[in-house]
mmCIF file of C-alpha atoms in Angstrom:
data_model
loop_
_atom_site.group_PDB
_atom_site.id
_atom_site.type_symbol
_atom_site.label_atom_id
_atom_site.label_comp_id
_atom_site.label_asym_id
_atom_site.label_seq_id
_atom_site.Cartn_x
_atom_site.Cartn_y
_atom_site.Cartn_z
ATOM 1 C CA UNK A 1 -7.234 162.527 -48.651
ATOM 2 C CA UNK A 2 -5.222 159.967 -46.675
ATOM 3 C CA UNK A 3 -4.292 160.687 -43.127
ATOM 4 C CA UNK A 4 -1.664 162.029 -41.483
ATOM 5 C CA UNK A 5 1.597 160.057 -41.513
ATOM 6 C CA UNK A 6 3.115 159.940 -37.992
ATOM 7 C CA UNK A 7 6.471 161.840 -37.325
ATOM 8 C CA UNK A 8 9.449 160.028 -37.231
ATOM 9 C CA UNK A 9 10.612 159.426 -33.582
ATOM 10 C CA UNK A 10 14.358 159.345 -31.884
ATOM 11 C CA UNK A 11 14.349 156.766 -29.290
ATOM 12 C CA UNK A 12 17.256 156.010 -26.545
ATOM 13 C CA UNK A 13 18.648 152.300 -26.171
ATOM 14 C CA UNK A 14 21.316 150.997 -24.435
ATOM 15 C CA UNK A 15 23.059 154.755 -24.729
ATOM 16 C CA UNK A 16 22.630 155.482 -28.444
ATOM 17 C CA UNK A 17 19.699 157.225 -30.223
ATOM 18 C CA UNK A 18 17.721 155.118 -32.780
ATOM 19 C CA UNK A 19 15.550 156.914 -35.269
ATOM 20 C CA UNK A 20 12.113 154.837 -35.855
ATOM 21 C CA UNK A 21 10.439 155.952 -39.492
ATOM 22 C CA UNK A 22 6.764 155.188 -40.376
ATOM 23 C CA UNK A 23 5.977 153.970 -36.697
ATOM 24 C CA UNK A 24 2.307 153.646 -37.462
ATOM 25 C CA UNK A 25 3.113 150.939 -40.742
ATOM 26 C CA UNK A 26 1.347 148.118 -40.784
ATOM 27 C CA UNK A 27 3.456 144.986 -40.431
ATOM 28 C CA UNK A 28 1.368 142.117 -39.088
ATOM 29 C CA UNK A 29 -2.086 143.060 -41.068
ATOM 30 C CA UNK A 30 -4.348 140.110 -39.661
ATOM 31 C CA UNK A 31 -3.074 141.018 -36.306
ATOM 32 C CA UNK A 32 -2.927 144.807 -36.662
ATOM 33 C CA UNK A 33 0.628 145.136 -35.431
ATOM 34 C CA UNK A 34 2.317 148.108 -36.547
ATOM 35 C CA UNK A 35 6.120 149.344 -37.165
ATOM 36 C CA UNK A 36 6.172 150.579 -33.514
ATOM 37 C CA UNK A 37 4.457 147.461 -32.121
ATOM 38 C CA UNK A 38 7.696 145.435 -33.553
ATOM 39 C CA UNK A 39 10.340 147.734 -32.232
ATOM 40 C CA UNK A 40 8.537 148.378 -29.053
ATOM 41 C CA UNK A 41 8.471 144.151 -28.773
ATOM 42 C CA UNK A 42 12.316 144.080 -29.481
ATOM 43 C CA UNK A 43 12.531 146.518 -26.255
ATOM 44 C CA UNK A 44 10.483 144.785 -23.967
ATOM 45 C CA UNK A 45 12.536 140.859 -24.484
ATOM 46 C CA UNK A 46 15.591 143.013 -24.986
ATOM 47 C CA UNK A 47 17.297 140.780 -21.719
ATOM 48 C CA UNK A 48 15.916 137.556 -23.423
ATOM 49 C CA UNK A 49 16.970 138.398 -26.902
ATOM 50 C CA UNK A 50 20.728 139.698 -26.299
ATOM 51 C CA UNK A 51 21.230 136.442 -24.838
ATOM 52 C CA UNK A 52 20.496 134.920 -27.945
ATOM 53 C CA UNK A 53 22.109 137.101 -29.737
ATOM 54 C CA UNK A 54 25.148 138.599 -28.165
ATOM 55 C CA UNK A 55 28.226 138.970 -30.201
ATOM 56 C CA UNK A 56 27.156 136.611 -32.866
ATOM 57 C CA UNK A 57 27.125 137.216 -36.455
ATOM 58 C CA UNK A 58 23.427 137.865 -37.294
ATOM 59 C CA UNK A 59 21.762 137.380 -40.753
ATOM 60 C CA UNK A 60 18.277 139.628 -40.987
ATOM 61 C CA UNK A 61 15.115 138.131 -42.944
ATOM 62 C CA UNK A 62 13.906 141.836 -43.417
ATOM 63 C CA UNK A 63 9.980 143.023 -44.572
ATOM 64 C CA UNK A 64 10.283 146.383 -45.446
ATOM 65 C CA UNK A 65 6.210 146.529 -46.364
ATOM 66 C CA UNK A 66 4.941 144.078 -43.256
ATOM 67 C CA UNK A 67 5.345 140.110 -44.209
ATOM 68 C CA UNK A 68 2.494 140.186 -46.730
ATOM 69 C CA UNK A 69 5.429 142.193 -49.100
ATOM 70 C CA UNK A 70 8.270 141.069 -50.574
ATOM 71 C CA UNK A 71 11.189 139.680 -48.005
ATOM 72 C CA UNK A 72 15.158 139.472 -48.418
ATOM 73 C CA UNK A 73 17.729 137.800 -46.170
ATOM 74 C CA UNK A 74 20.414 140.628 -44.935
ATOM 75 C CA UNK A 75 23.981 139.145 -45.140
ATOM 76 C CA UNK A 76 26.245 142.435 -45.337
ATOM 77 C CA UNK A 77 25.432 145.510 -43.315
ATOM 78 C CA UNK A 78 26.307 148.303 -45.676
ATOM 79 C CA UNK A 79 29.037 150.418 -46.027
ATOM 80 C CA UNK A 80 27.356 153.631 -45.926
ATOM 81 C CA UNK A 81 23.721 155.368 -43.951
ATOM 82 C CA UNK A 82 24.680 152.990 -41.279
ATOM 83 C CA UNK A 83 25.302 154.468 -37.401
ATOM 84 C CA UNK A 84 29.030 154.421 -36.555
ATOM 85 C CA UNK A 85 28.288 152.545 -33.319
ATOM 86 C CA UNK A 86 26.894 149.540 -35.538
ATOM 87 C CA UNK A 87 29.012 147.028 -34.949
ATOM 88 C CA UNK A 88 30.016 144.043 -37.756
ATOM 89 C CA UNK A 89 31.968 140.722 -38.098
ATOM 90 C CA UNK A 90 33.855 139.297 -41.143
ATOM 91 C CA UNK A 91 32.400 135.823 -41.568
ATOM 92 C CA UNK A 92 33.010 133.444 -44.315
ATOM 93 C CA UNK A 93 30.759 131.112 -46.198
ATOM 94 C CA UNK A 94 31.007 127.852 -48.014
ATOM 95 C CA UNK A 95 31.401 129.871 -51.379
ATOM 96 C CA UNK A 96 34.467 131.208 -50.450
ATOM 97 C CA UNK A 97 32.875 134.518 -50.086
ATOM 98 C CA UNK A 98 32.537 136.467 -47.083
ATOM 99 C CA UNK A 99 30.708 139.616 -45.770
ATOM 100 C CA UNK A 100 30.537 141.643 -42.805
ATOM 101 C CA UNK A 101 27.225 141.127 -40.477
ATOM 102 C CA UNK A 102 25.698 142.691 -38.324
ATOM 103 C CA UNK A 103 27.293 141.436 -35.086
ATOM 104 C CA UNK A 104 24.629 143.022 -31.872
ATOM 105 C CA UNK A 105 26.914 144.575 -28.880
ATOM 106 C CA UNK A 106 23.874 145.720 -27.335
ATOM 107 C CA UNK A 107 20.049 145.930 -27.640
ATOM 108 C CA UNK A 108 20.284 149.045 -29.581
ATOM 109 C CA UNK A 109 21.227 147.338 -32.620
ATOM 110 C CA UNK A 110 18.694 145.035 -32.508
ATOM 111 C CA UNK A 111 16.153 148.150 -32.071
ATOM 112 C CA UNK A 112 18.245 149.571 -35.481
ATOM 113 C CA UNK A 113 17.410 146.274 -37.257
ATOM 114 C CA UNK A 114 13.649 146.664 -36.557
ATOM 115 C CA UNK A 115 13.995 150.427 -38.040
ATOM 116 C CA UNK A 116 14.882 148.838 -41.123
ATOM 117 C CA UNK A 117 12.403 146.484 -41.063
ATOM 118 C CA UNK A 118 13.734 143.177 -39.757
ATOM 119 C CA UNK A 119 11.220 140.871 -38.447
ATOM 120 C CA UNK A 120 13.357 137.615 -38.210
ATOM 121 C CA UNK A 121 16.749 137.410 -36.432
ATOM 122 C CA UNK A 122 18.986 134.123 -37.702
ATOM 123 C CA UNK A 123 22.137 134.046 -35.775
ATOM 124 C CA UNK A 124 25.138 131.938 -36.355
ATOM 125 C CA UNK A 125 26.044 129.283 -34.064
ATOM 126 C CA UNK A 126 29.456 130.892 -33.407
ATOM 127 C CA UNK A 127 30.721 134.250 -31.811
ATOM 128 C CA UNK A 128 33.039 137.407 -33.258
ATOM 129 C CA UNK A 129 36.009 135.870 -30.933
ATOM 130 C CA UNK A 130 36.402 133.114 -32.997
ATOM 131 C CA UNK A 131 33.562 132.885 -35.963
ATOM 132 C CA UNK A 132 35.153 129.460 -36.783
ATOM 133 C CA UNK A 133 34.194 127.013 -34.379
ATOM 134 C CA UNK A 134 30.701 126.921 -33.239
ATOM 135 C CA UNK A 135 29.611 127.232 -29.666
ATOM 136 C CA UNK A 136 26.003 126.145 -29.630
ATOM 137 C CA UNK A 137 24.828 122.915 -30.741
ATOM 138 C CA UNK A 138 21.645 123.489 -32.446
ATOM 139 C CA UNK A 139 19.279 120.557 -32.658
ATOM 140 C CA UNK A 140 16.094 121.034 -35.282
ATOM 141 C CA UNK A 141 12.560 118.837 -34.723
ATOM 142 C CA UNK A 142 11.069 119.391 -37.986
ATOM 143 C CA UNK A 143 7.802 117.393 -37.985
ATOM 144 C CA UNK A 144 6.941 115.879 -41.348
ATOM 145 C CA UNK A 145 3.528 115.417 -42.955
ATOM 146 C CA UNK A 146 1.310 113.270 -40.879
ATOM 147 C CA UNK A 147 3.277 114.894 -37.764
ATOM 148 C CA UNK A 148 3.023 117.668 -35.726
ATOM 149 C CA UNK A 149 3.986 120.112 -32.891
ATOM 150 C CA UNK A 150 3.318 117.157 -30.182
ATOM 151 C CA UNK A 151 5.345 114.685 -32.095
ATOM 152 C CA UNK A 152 8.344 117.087 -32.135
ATOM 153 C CA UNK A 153 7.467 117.541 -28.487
ATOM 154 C CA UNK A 154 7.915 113.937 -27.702
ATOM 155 C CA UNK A 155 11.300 113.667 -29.804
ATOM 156 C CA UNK A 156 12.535 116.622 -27.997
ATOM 157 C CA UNK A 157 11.334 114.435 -24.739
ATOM 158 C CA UNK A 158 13.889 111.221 -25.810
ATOM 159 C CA UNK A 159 16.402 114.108 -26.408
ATOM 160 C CA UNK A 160 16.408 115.487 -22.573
ATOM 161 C CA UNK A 161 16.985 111.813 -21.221
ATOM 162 C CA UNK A 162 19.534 111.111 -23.960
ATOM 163 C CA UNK A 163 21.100 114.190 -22.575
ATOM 164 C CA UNK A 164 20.607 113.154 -18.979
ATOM 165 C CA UNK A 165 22.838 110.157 -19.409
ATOM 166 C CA UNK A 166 25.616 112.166 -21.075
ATOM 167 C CA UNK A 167 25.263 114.515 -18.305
ATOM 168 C CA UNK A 168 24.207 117.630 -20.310
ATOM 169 C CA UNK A 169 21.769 120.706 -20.012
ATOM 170 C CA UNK A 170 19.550 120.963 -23.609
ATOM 171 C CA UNK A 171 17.662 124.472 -23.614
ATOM 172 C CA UNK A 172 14.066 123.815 -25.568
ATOM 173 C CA UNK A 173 12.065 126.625 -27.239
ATOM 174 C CA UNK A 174 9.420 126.641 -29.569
ATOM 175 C CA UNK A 175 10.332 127.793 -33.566
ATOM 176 C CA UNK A 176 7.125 129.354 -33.499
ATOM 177 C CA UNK A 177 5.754 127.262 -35.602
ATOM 178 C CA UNK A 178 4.742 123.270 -35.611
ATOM 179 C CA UNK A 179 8.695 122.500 -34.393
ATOM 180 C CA UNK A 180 11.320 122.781 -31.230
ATOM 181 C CA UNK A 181 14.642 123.720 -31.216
ATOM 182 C CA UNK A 182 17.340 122.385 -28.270
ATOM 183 C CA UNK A 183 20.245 124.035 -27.841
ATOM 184 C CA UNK A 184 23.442 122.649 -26.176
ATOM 185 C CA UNK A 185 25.965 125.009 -25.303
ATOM 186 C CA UNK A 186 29.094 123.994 -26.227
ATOM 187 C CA UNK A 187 33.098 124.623 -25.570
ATOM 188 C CA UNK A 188 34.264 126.802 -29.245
ATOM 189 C CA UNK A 189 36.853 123.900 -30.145
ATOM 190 C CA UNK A 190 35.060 122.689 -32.533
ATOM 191 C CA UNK A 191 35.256 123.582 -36.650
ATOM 192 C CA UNK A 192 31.529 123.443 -38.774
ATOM 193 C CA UNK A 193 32.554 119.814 -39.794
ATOM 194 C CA UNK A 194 33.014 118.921 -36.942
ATOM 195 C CA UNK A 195 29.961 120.277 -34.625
ATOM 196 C CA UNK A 196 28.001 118.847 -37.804
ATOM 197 C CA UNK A 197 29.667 115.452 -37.216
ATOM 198 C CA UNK A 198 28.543 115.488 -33.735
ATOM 199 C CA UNK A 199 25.298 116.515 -34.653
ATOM 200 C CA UNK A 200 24.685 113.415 -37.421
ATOM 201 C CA UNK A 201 25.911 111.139 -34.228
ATOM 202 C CA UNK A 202 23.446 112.613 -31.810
ATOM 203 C CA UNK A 203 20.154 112.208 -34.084
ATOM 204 C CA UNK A 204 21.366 108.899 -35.224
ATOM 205 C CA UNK A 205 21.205 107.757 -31.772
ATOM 206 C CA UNK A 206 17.640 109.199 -31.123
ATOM 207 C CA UNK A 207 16.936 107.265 -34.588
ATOM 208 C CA UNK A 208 17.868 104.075 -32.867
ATOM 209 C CA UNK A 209 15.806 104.639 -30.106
ATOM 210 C CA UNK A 210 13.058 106.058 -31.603
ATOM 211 C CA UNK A 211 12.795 104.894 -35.138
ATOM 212 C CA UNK A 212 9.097 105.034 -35.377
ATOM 213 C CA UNK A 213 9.367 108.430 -34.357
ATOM 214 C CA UNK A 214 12.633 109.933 -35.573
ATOM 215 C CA UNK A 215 14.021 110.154 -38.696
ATOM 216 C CA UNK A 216 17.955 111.295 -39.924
ATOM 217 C CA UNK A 217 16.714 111.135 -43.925
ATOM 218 C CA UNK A 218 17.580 113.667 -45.917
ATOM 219 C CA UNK A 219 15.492 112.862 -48.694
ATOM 220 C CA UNK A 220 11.848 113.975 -48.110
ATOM 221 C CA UNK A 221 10.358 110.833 -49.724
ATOM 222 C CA UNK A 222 12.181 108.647 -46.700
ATOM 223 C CA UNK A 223 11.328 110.575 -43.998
ATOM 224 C CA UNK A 224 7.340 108.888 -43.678
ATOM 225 C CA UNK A 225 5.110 110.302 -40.771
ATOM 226 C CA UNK A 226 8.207 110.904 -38.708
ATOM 227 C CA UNK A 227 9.997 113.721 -36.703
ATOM 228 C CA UNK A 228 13.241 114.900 -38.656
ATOM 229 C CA UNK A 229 16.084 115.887 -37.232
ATOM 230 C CA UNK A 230 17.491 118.649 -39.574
ATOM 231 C CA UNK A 231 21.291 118.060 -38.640
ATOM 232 C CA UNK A 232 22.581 120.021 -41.580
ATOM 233 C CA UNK A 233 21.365 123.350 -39.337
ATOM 234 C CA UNK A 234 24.701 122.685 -38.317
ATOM 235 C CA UNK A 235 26.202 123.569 -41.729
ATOM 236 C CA UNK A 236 28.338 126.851 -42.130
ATOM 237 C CA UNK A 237 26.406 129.742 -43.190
ATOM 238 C CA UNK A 238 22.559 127.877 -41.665
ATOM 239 C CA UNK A 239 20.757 129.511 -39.258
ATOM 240 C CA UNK A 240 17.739 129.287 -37.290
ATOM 241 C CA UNK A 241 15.440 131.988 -35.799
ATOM 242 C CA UNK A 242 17.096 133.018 -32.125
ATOM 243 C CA UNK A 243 15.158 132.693 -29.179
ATOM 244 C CA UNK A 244 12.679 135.764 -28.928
ATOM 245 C CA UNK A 245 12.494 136.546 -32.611
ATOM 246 C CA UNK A 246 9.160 137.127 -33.921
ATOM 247 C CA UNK A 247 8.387 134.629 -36.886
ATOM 248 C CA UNK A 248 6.592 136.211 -40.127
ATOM 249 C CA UNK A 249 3.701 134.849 -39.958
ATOM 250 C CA UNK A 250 0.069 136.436 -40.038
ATOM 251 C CA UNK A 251 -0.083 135.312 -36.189
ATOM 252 C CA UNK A 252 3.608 136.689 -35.497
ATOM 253 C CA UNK A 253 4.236 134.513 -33.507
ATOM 254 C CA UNK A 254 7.929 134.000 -31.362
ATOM 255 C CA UNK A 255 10.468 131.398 -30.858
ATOM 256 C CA UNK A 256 9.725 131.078 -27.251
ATOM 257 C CA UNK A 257 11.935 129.526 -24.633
ATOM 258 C CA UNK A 258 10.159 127.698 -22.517
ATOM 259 C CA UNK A 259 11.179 125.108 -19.516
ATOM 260 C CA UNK A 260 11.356 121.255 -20.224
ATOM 261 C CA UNK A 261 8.651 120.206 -17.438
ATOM 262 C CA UNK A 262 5.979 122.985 -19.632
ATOM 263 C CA UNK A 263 7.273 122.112 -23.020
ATOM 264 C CA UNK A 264 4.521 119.044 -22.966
ATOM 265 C CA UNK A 265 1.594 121.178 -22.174
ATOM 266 C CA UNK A 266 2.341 124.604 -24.463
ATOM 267 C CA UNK A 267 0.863 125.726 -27.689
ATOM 268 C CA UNK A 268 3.128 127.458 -29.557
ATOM 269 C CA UNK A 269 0.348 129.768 -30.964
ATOM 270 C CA UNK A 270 0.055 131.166 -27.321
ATOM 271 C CA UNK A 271 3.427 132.646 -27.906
ATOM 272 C CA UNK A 272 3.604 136.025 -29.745
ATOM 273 C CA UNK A 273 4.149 139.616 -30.101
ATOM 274 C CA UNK A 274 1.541 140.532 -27.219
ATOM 275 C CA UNK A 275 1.945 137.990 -24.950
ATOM 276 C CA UNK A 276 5.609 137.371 -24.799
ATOM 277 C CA UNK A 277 6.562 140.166 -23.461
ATOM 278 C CA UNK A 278 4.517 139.695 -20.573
ATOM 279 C CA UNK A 279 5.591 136.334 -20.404
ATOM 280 C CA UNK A 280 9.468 137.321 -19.685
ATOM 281 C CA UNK A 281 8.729 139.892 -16.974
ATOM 282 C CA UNK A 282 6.283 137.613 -15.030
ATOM 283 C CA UNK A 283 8.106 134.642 -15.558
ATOM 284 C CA UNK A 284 11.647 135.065 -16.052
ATOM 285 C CA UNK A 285 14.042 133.695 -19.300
ATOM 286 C CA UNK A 286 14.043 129.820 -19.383
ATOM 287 C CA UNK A 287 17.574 130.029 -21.162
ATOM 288 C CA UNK A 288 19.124 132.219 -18.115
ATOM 289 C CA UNK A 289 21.440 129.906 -17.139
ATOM 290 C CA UNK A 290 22.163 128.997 -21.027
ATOM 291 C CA UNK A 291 25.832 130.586 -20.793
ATOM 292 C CA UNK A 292 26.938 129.041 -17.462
ATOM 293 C CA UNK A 293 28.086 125.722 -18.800
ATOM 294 C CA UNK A 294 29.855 124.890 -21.885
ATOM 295 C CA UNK A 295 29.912 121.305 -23.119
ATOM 296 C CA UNK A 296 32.611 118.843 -24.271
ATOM 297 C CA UNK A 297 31.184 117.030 -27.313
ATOM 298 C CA UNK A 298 33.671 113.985 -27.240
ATOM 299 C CA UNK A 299 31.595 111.781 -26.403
ATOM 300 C CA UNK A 300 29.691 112.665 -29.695
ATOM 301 C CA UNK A 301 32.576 112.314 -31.625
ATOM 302 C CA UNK A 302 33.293 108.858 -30.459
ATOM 303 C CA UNK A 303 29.965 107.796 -31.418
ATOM 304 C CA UNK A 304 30.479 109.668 -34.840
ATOM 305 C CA UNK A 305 33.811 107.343 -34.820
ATOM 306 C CA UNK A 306 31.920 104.636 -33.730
ATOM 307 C CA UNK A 307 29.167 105.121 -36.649
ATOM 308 C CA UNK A 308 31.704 104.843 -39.273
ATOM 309 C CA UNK A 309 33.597 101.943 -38.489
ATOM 310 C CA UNK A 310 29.637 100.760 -38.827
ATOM 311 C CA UNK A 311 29.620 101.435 -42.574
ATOM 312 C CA UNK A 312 27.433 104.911 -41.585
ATOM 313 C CA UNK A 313 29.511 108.487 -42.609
ATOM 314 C CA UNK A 314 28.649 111.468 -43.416
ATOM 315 C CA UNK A 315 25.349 112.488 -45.006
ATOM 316 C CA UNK A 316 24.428 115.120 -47.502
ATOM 317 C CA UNK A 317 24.885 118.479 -46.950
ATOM 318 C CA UNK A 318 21.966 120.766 -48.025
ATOM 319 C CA UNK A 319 22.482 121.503 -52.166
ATOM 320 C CA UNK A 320 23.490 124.922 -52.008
ATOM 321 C CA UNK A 321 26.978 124.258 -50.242
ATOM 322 C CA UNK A 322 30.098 122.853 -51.886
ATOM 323 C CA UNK A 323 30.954 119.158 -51.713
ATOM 324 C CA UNK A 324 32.536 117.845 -49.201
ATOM 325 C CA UNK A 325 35.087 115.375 -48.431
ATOM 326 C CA UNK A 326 33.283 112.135 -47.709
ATOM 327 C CA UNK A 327 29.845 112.981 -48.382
ATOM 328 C CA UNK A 328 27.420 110.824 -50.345
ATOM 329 C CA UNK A 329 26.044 111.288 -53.673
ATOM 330 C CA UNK A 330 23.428 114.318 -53.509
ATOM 331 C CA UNK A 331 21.008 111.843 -55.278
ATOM 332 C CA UNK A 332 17.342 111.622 -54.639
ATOM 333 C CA UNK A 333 17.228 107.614 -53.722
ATOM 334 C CA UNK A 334 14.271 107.192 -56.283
ATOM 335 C CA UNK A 335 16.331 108.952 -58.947
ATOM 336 C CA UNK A 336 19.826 106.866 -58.372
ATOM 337 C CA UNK A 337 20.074 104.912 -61.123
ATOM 338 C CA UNK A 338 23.381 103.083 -59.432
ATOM 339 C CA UNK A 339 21.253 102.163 -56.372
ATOM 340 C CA UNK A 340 20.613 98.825 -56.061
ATOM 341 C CA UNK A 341 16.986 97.706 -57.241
#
């Protein structure tokens, strides 16, 4: 006989009752980390996490079965078995297409999402005032083969004193994996296109500087032992994990913000579902003051200008989005037969 399955429970957050099923489901098995153990972690970053994730349109990487089962991205919160306080935004994707998200007004939705079994939260870059124009910045270190989590570490290093000279705050966390994410917070004036733009101008630069170590290619079989800067996370309708999400790994381990001066000495696979918590309350959120300042990317933009009149435009967008104006042949470079030999 199998045991007992453990009673549903009704939880308060934020003023509205959330129901958690199956609280004793095993999510993380190599860790042991249950059902409960997730939503309970959602709770305890809740200030951390509704920073991140505050009134922005929020695509969930659900695992209904723990992340050894099968996964789907969320895009459209349904129409029905949803709680009427569950708030949504219209947002649009390349397609054409659009869908209503799930849009957090409070911590109590992102205690809902764990109910149903979201692990990963992937906001967009934009908020429900105006789900247009972008206003954070994101900038990817991806370390390559031959690279790792202290290479991306140093790239993210040239990145604060580029920064520095333009006079602006980046906000670092871990991915929770082997890369680090900066964020820039930035003034919503901005379309996709253009926040992209600004983007390809920004890693270009650290390219220049760093060449050995950083690397704009697109095409894998460019990009050597280098540090690439994914700029099309920029793109409409890409996302990356938000601060405090728990990654779906077998460590489950979380996108951690952490402050420039420790960013050097961290290991990412310190940072997870048991110790982040912890973390926060001891330490305070690194990304506190994340909101108090919002950036004029101009200077970007002139460089972008700047880059062009250089012979160097836009680069490809990722192959699931529509071509674009301007963009370059979506051609592996070993697999052009027009490219020069």
């Amino acid at each position: 006989m199998g045991g007992t399955k453990a009673a549903a429970e009704l939880i308060e957050v934020a003023g509205h009752e959330v129901r958690l099923t199956s609280p004793d489901r095993v999510i993380f098995p190599q860790r042991g980390f249950t059902k409960a153990d997730v939503f309970h972690y959602y709770l305890a970053v809740g200030d951390g996490i509704m920073r991140a994730l505050r009134e922005r349109p929020t695509t969930l990487q659900r695992f209904p079965e723990g992340v050894e089962g099968e996964a789907f991205f969320q895009k459209r919160v349904p129409a029905r078995g949803v709680p009427p306080w569950v708030r949504t935004t219209t947002i649009s994707f390349p397609s054409g297409r659009s869908a209503a998200e799930l849009c957090p007004a409070d911590l109590a939705h992102v205690a809902w999402a764990a109910q149903m079994g979201t692990i990963v939260f992937h906001p967009w870059p934009v908020r429900a005032a105006d789900v247009d124009r972008p206003d954070e910045l994101r900038i990817d270190f991806d370390p390559q083969p031959g690279t790792d989590f202290a290479d991306a570490v140093s790239a993210a290093g040239e990145l604060r004193g580029l920064l520095g000279e333009l006079g602006v705050t980046g906000w670092p966390k871990t991915s929770g994996g082997r890369g680090v994410h900066v964020y820039l917070r930035i003034a919503p004036r901005w379309t996709f296109t253009e926040v992209r733009r600004a983007t390809i101008a920004l890693a270009r630069e650290l390219e220049r500087r760093r060449p050995e170590l950083v690397t704009t290619a697109w095409w894998k079989e460019q990009r050597g032992e280098r540090v690439f800067v994914d700029y099309n996370q920029m793109a409409r309708d890409r996302t990356i994990a938000c601060a405090y999400s728990l990654r779906a790994n077998a460590r489950a381990t979380v996108s951690t913000p952490v402050a420039w001066d420790e960013l050097p000495d961290v290991d990412p696979d310190d940072f997870d579902l048991r110790t982040v918590p912890a973390r926060l309350a001891e330490r305070g959120d690194p990304h506190a003051g994340i909101d108090d300042t919002a950036w004029d990317i101009s200077p970007l933009l002139e460089w972008a200008d700047r880059d062009d009149t250089a012979g160097q435009g836009d680069m490809p967008y990722p192959p699931d989005h529509p071509k674009m104006p301007g963009e370059p042949k979506r051609v592996q470079p070993s697999k052009d037969r027009d490219r020069p030999r």
